[in-house]
mmCIF file of C-alpha atoms in Angstrom:
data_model
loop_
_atom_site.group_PDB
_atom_site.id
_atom_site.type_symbol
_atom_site.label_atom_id
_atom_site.label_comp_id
_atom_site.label_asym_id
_atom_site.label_seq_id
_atom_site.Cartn_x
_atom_site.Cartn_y
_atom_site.Cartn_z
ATOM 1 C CA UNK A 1 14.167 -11.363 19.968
ATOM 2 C CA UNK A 2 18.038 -11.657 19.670
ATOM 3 C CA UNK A 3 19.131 -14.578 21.012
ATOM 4 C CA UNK A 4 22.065 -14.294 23.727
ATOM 5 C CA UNK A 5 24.402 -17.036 25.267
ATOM 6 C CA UNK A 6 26.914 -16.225 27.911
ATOM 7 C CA UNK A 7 29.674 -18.865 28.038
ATOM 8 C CA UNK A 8 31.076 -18.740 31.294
ATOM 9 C CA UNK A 9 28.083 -16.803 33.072
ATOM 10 C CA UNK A 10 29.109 -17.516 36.326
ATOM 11 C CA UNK A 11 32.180 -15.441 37.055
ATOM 12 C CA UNK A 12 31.937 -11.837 37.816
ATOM 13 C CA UNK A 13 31.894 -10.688 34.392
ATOM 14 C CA UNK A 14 29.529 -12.888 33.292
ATOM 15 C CA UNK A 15 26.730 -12.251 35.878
ATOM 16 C CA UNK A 16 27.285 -7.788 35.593
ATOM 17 C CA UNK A 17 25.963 -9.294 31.974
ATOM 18 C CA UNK A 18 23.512 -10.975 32.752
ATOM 19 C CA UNK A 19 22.508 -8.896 35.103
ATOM 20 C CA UNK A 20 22.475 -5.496 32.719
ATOM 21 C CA UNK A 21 20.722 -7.934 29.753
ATOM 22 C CA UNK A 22 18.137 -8.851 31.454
ATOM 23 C CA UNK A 23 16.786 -5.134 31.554
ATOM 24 C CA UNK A 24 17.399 -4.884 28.223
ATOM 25 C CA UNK A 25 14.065 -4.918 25.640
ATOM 26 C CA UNK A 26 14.327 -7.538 22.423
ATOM 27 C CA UNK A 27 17.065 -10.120 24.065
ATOM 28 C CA UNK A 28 16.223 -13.430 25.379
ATOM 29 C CA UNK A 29 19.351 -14.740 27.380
ATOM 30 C CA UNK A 30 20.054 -18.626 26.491
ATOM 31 C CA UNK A 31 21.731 -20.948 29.153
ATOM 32 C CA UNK A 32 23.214 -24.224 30.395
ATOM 33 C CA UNK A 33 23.630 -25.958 33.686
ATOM 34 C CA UNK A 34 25.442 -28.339 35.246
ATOM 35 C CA UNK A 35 28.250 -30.494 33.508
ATOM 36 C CA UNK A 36 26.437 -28.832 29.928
ATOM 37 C CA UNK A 37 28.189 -25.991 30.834
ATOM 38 C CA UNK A 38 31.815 -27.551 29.972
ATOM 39 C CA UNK A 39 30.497 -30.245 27.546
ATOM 40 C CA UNK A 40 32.078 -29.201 24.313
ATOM 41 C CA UNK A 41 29.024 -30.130 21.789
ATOM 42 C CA UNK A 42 26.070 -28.872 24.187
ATOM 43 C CA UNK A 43 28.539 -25.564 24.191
ATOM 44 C CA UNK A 44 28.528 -25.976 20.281
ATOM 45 C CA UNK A 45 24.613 -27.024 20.067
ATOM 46 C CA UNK A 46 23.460 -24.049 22.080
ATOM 47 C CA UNK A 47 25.730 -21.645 20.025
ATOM 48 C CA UNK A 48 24.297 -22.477 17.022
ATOM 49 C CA UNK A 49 21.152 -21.239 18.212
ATOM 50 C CA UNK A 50 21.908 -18.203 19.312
ATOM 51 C CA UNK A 51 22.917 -14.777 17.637
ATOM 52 C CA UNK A 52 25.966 -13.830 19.563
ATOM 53 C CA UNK A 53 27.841 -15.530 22.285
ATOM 54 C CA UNK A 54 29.879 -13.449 25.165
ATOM 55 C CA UNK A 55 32.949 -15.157 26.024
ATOM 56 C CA UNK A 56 33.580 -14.322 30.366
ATOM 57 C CA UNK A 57 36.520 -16.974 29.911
ATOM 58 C CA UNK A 58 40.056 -17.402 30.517
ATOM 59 C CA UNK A 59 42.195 -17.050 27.487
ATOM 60 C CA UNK A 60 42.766 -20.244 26.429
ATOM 61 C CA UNK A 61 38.982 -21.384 27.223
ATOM 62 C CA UNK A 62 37.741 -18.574 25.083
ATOM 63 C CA UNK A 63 40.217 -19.429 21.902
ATOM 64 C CA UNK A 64 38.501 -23.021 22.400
ATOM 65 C CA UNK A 65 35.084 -21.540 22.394
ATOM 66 C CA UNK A 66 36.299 -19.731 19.290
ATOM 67 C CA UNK A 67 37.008 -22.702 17.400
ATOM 68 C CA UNK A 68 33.738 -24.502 18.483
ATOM 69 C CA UNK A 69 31.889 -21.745 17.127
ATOM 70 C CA UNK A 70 33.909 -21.421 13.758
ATOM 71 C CA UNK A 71 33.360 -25.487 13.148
ATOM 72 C CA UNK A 72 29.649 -24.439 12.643
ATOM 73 C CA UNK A 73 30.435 -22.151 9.320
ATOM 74 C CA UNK A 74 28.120 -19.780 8.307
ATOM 75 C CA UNK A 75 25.601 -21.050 10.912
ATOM 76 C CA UNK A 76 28.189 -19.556 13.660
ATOM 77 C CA UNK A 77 27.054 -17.042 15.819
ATOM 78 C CA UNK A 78 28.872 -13.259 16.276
ATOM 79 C CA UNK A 79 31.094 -13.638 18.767
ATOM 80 C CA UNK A 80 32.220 -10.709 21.695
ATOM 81 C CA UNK A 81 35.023 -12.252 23.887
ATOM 82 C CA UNK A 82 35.797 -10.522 27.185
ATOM 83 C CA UNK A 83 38.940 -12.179 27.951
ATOM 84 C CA UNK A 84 42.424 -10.997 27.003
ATOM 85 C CA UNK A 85 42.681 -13.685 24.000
ATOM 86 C CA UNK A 86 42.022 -11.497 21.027
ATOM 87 C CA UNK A 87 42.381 -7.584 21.840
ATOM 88 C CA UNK A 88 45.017 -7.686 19.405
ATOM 89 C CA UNK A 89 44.089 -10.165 16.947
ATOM 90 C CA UNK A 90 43.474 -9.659 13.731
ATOM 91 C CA UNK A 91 39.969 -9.806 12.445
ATOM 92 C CA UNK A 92 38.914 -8.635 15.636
ATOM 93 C CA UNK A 93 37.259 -4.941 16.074
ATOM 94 C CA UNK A 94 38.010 -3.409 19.431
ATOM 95 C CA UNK A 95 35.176 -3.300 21.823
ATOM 96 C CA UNK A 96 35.876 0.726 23.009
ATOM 97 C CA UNK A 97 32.940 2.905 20.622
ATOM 98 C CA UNK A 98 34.904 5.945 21.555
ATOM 99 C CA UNK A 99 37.968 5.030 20.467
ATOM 100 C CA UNK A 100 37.470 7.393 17.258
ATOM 101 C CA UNK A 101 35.363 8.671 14.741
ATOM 102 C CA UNK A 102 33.060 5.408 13.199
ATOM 103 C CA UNK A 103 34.273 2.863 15.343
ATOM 104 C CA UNK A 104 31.110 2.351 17.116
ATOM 105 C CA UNK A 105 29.793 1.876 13.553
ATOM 106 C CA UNK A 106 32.811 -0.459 12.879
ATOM 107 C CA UNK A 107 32.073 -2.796 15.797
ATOM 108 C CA UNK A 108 28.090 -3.081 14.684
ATOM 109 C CA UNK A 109 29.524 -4.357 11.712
ATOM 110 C CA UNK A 110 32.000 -6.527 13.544
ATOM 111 C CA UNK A 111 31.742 -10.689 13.744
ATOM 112 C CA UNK A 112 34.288 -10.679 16.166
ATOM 113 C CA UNK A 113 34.998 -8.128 19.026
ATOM 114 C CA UNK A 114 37.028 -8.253 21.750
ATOM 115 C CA UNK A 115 35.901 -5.990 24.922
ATOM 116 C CA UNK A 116 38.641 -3.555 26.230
ATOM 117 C CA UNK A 117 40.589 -4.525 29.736
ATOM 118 C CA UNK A 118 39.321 -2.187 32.396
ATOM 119 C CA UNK A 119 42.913 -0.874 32.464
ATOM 120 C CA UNK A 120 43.773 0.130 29.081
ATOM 121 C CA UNK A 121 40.309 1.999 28.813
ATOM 122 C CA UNK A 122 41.359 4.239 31.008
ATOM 123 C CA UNK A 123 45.031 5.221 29.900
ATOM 124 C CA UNK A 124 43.805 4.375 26.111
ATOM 125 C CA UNK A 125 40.776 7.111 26.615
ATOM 126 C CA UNK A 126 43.686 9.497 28.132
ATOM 127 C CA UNK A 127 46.336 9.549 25.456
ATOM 128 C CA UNK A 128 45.044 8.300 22.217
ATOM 129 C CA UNK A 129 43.848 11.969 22.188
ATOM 130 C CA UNK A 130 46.845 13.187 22.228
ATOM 131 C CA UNK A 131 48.897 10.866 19.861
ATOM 132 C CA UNK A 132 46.761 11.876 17.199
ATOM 133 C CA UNK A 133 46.539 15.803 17.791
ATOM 134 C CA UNK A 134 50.254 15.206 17.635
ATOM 135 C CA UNK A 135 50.895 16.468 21.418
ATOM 136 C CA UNK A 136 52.321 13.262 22.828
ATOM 137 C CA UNK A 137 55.174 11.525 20.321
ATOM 138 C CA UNK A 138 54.253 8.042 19.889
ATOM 139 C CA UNK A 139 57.520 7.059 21.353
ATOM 140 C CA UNK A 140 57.200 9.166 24.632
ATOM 141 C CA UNK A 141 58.082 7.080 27.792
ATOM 142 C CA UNK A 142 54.892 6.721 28.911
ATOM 143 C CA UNK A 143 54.097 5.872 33.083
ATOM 144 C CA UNK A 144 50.654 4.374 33.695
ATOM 145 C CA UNK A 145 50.072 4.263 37.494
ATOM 146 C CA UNK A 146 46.500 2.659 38.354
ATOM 147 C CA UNK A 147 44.221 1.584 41.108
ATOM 148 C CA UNK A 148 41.364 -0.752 41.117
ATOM 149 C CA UNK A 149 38.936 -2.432 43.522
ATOM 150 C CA UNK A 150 39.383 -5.610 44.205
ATOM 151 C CA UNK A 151 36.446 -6.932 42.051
ATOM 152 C CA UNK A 152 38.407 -7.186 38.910
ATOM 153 C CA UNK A 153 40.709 -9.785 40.270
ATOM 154 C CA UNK A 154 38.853 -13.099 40.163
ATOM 155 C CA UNK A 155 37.772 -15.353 42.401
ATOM 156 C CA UNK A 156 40.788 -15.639 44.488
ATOM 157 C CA UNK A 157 41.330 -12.360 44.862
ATOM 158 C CA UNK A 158 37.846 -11.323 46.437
ATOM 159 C CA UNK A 159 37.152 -14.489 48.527
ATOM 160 C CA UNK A 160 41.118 -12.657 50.668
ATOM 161 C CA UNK A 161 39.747 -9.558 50.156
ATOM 162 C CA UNK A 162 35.439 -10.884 51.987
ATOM 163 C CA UNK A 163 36.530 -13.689 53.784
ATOM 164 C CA UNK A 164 39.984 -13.048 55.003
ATOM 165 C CA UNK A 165 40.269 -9.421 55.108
ATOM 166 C CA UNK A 166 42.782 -8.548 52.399
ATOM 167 C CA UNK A 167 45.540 -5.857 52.765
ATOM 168 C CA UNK A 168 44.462 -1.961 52.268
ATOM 169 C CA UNK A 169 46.429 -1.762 49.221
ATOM 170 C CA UNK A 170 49.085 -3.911 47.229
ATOM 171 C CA UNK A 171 51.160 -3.298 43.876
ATOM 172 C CA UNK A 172 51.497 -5.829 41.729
ATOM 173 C CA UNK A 173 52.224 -7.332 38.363
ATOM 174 C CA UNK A 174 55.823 -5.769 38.969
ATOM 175 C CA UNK A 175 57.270 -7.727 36.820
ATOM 176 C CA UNK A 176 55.928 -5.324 34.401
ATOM 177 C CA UNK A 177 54.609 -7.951 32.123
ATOM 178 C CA UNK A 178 51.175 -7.511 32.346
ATOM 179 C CA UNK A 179 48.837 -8.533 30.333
ATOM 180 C CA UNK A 180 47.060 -4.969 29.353
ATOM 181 C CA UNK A 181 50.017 -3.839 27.712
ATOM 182 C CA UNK A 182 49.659 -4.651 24.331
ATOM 183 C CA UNK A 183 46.729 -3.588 23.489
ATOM 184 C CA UNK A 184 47.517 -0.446 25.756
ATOM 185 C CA UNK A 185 50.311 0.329 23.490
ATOM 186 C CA UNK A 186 48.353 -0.399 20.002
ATOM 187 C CA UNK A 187 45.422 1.352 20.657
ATOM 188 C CA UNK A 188 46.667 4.273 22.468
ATOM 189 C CA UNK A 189 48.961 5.150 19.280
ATOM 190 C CA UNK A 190 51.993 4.339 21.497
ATOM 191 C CA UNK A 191 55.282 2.544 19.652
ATOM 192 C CA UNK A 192 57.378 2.887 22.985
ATOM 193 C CA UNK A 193 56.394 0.346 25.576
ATOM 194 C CA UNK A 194 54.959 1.942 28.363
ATOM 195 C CA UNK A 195 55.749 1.419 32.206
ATOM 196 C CA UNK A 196 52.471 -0.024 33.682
ATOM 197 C CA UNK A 197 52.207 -0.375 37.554
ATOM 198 C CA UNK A 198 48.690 -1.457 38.554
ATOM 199 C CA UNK A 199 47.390 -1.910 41.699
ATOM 200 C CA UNK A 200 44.843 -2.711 44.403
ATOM 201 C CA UNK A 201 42.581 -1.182 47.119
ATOM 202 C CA UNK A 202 40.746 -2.938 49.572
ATOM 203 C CA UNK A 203 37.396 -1.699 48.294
ATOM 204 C CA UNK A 204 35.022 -3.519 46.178
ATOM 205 C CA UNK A 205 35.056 -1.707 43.208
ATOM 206 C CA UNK A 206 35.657 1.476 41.234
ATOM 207 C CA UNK A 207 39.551 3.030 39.346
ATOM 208 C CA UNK A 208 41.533 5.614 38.595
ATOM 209 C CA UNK A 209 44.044 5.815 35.740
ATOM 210 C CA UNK A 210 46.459 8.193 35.935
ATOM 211 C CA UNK A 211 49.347 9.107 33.519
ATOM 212 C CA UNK A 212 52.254 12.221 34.670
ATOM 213 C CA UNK A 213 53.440 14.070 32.326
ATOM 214 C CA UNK A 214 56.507 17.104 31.820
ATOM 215 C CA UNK A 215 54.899 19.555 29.697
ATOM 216 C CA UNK A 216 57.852 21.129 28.669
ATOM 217 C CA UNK A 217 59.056 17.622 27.140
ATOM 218 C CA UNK A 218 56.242 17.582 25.186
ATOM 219 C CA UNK A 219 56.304 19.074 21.481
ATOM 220 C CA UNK A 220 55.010 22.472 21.142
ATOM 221 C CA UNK A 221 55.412 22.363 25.076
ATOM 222 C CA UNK A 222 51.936 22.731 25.530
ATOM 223 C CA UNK A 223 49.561 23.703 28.532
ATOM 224 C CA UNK A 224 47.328 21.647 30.255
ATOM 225 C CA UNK A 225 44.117 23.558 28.494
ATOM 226 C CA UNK A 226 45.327 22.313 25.274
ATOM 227 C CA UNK A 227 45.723 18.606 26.804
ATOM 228 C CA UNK A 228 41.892 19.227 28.061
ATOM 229 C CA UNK A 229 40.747 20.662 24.814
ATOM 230 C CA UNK A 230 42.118 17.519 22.518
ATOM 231 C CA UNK A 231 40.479 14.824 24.795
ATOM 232 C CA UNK A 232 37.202 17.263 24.687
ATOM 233 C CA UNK A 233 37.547 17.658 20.849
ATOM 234 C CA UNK A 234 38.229 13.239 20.653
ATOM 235 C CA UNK A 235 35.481 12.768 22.880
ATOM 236 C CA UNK A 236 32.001 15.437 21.664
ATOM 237 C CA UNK A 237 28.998 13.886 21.455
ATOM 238 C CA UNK A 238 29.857 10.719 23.621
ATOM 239 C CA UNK A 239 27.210 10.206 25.620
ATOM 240 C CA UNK A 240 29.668 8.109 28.628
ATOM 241 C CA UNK A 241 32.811 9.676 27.985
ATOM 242 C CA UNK A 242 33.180 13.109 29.655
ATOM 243 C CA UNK A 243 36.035 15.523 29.971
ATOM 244 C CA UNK A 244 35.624 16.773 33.852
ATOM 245 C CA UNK A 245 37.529 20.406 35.121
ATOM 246 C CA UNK A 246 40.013 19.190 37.538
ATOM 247 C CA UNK A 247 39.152 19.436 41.222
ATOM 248 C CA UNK A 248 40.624 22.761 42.960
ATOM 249 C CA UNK A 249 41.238 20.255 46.084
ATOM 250 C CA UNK A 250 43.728 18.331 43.933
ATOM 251 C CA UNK A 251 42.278 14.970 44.843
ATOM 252 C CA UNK A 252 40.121 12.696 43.363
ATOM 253 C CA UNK A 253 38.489 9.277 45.095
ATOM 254 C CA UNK A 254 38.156 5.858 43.058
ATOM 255 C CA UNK A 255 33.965 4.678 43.779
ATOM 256 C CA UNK A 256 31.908 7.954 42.365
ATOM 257 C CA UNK A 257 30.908 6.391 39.024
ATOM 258 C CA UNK A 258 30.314 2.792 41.043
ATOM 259 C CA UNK A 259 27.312 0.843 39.004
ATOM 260 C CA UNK A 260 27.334 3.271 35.906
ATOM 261 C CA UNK A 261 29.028 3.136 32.427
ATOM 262 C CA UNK A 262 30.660 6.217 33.047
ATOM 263 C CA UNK A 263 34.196 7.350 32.440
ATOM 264 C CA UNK A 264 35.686 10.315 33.434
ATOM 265 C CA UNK A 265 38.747 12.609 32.280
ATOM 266 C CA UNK A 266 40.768 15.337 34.002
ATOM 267 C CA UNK A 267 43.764 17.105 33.706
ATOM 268 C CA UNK A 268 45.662 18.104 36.786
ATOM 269 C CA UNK A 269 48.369 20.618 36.293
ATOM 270 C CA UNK A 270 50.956 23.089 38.189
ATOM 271 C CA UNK A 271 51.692 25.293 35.366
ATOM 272 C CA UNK A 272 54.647 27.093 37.231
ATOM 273 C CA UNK A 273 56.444 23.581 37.419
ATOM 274 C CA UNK A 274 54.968 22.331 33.713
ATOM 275 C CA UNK A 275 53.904 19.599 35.309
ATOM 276 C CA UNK A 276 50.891 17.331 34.799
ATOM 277 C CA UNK A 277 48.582 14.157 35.901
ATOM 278 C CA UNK A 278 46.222 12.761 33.297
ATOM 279 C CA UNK A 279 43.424 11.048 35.441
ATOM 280 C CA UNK A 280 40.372 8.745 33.939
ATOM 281 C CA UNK A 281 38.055 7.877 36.848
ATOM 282 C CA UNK A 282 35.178 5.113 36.002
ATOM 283 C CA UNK A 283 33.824 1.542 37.999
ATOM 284 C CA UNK A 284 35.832 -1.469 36.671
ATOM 285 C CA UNK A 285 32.866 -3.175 36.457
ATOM 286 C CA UNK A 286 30.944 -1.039 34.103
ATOM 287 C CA UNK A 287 32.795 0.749 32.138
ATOM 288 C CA UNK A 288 35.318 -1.420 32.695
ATOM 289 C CA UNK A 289 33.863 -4.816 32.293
ATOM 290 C CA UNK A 290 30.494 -5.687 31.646
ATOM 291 C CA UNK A 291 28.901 -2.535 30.808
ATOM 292 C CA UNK A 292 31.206 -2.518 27.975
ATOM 293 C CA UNK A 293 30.356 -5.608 27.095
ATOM 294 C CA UNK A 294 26.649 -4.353 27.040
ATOM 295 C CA UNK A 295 27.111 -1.235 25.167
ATOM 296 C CA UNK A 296 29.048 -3.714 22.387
ATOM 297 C CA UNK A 297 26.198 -5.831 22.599
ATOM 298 C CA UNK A 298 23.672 -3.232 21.751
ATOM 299 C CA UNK A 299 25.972 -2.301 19.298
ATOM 300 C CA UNK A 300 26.558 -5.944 17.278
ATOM 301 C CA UNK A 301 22.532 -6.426 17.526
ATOM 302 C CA UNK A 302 21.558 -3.285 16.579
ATOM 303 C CA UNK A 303 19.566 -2.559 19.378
#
C-alpha cells in the first residue's frame, strides 16, 4: 500500500482528494487532527512515513511544508503541491500529462510536481497546440476571457456565495496581475504576456476558457479546421482530453463535465469574418483541481 498524507485536507481541494483516494485500490490515506495538524514536527514525523505528501496550502504554507520535508534527506517523501508556489520552479515537473508527448512519463519520474491552476489548463490545453504547429507566434497578443463557479475561490468566497447569496456574476483580478499568468505564459509557449480577465458565476462549480482569435492575423492565415486538427493531432490517445465539433447553436454552458476529469475543446468560427473563439469546457474541481491532483498521483505511484 502507498502511503498518502494530505497536508491541509480540510479545504476544498484537499477533501475532492480525499474524497477521489479513497476509491482508489493500493493507497492508505495518513492523517492528523487537531493542533497536529499545524505542529511543525508531527507535520515532519508523519511525512516521513509516508510516500508522497499533497500540499492543498497557501503558497507560503506549502514552501514551509517543502522545507520540512527536504530537512528529512533521502528519507523525504515525493512531494505534489497544489498551490501556486512552484508551477514555475525549477526542479519541479508540471502536473498537466497532456501537456506533450512523455510528460505523463516525466511526472512518474518526478520528486516534485506542482498541479496546474484550473485556469491555465484550460487556455494552456487551447494554445500550446498551436505554438508548436507554428499557427499562433509566440508573441501574439493573446486575450484569455474565463468563467468559473464559485467553488474555486476559497472559503470566503463560497460562505457569500451559500450563506449570503453572492452576485450572479463578477469580474475580477482586474488588476491583471493574477496569479495564473506565469505559468499560463510558460507552458502555453507564449513570450508575450497575455491579457487574462477571469471571472465568476453564481453557480457552484464547472468553466469555460475561451481565447478570440483574427484568423487572418495569424501566419499562414489559417482556418478554423486547421486550429481543430492541431489540438486533435496534440491531444490522440488522451483518454480526458477531447477535441469536441463546435455547437451549431453557437453556445456552450459551464456545468456539463461537473464531477468528471474531463476537458473539453472547440473551435467556434465565422469564416466569412475570419474570426474565431477557442473554448475549453471542464469542472474546476476535477480537471481543474483535485482530479488532477489524482491523475498525478496515480502517476508518481505508479498505480
Amino acid at each position: 500500500m502507498a502511503k498518502v498524507f494530505i497536508d491541509g485536507e480540510a479545504g476544498t481541494t484537499g477533501l475532492g482528494i480525499r474524497d477521489r483516494l479513497a476509491h482508489v485500490p493500493g493507497i492508505e490515506l495518513k492523517s492528523l487532527t487537531g493542533d497536529k495538524r499545524k505542529d511543525p514536527a508531527a507535520r515532519r514525523a508523519i511525512m516521513a512515513e509516508v510516500d508522497l505528501v499533497v500540499l492543498c496550502l497557501p503558497d507560503d504554507a506549502a514552501k514551509e511544508s517543502v522545507a520540512l520535508a527536504a530537512e528529512l534527506g533521502d528519507k523525504a517523501p515525493k512531494m505534489l503541491d497544489a498551490s501556486t508556489a512552484h508551477r514555475v520552479a525549477p526542479n519541479w515537473a508540471y502536473g498537466f500529462p497532456e501537456l506533450e508527448k512523455g510528460h505523463a512519463e516525466a511526472i512518474a519520474k518526478a520528486r516534485l510536481v506542482s498541479n496546474p491552476g484550473c485556469y491555465p489548463t484550460g487556455a494552456i490545453a487551447l494554445l500550446r497546440p498551436l505554438t508548436e504547429a507554428g499557427l499562433l507566434p509566440a508573441d501574439y497578443p493573446i486575450t484569455v476571457n474565463a468563467v468559473s463557479g464559485y467553488s474555486g475561490g476559497g472559503k470566503a468566497m463560497i460562505e457569500a456565495h451559500e450563506k449570503d447569496g453572492g452576485p450572479a456574476f463578477e469580474l475580477y483580478a482586474l488588476g491583471l496581475s493574477h496569479k495564473h499568468v506565469p505559468e499560463l505564459m510558460k507552458y502555453a509557449g507564449l513570450t508575450r504576456r497575455p491579457l487574462f480577465v477571469p471571472s465568476v458565476g453564481h453557480f457552484r462549480q464547472g468553466m469555460l476558457v475561451s481565447i478570440p482569435l483574427h484568423l487572418e492575423t495569424l501566419p499562414g492565415k489559417p482556418k478554423a479546421a486547421d486550429l481543430k486538427a492541431a489540438m486533435a493531432q496534440h491531444f490522440a490517445g488522451a483518454d480526458l482530453v477531447k477535441v469536441i465539433d463546435a455547437e451549431a447553436s453557437g453556445k456552450l454552458e459551464p456545468e456539463a463535465l461537473n464531477d468528471t476529469d474531463r476537458l473539453e475543446l472547440r473551435v467556434f468560427a465565422n469564416e466569412e469574418a475570419r474570426q474565431a473563439v477557442l473554448v475549453a469546457r471542464l469542472d474546476n474541481l476535477g480537471k481543474g483541481a483535485s482530479g488532477a491532483a489524482v491523475q498525478n498521483i496515480r502517476l508518481m505511484l505508479d498505480l
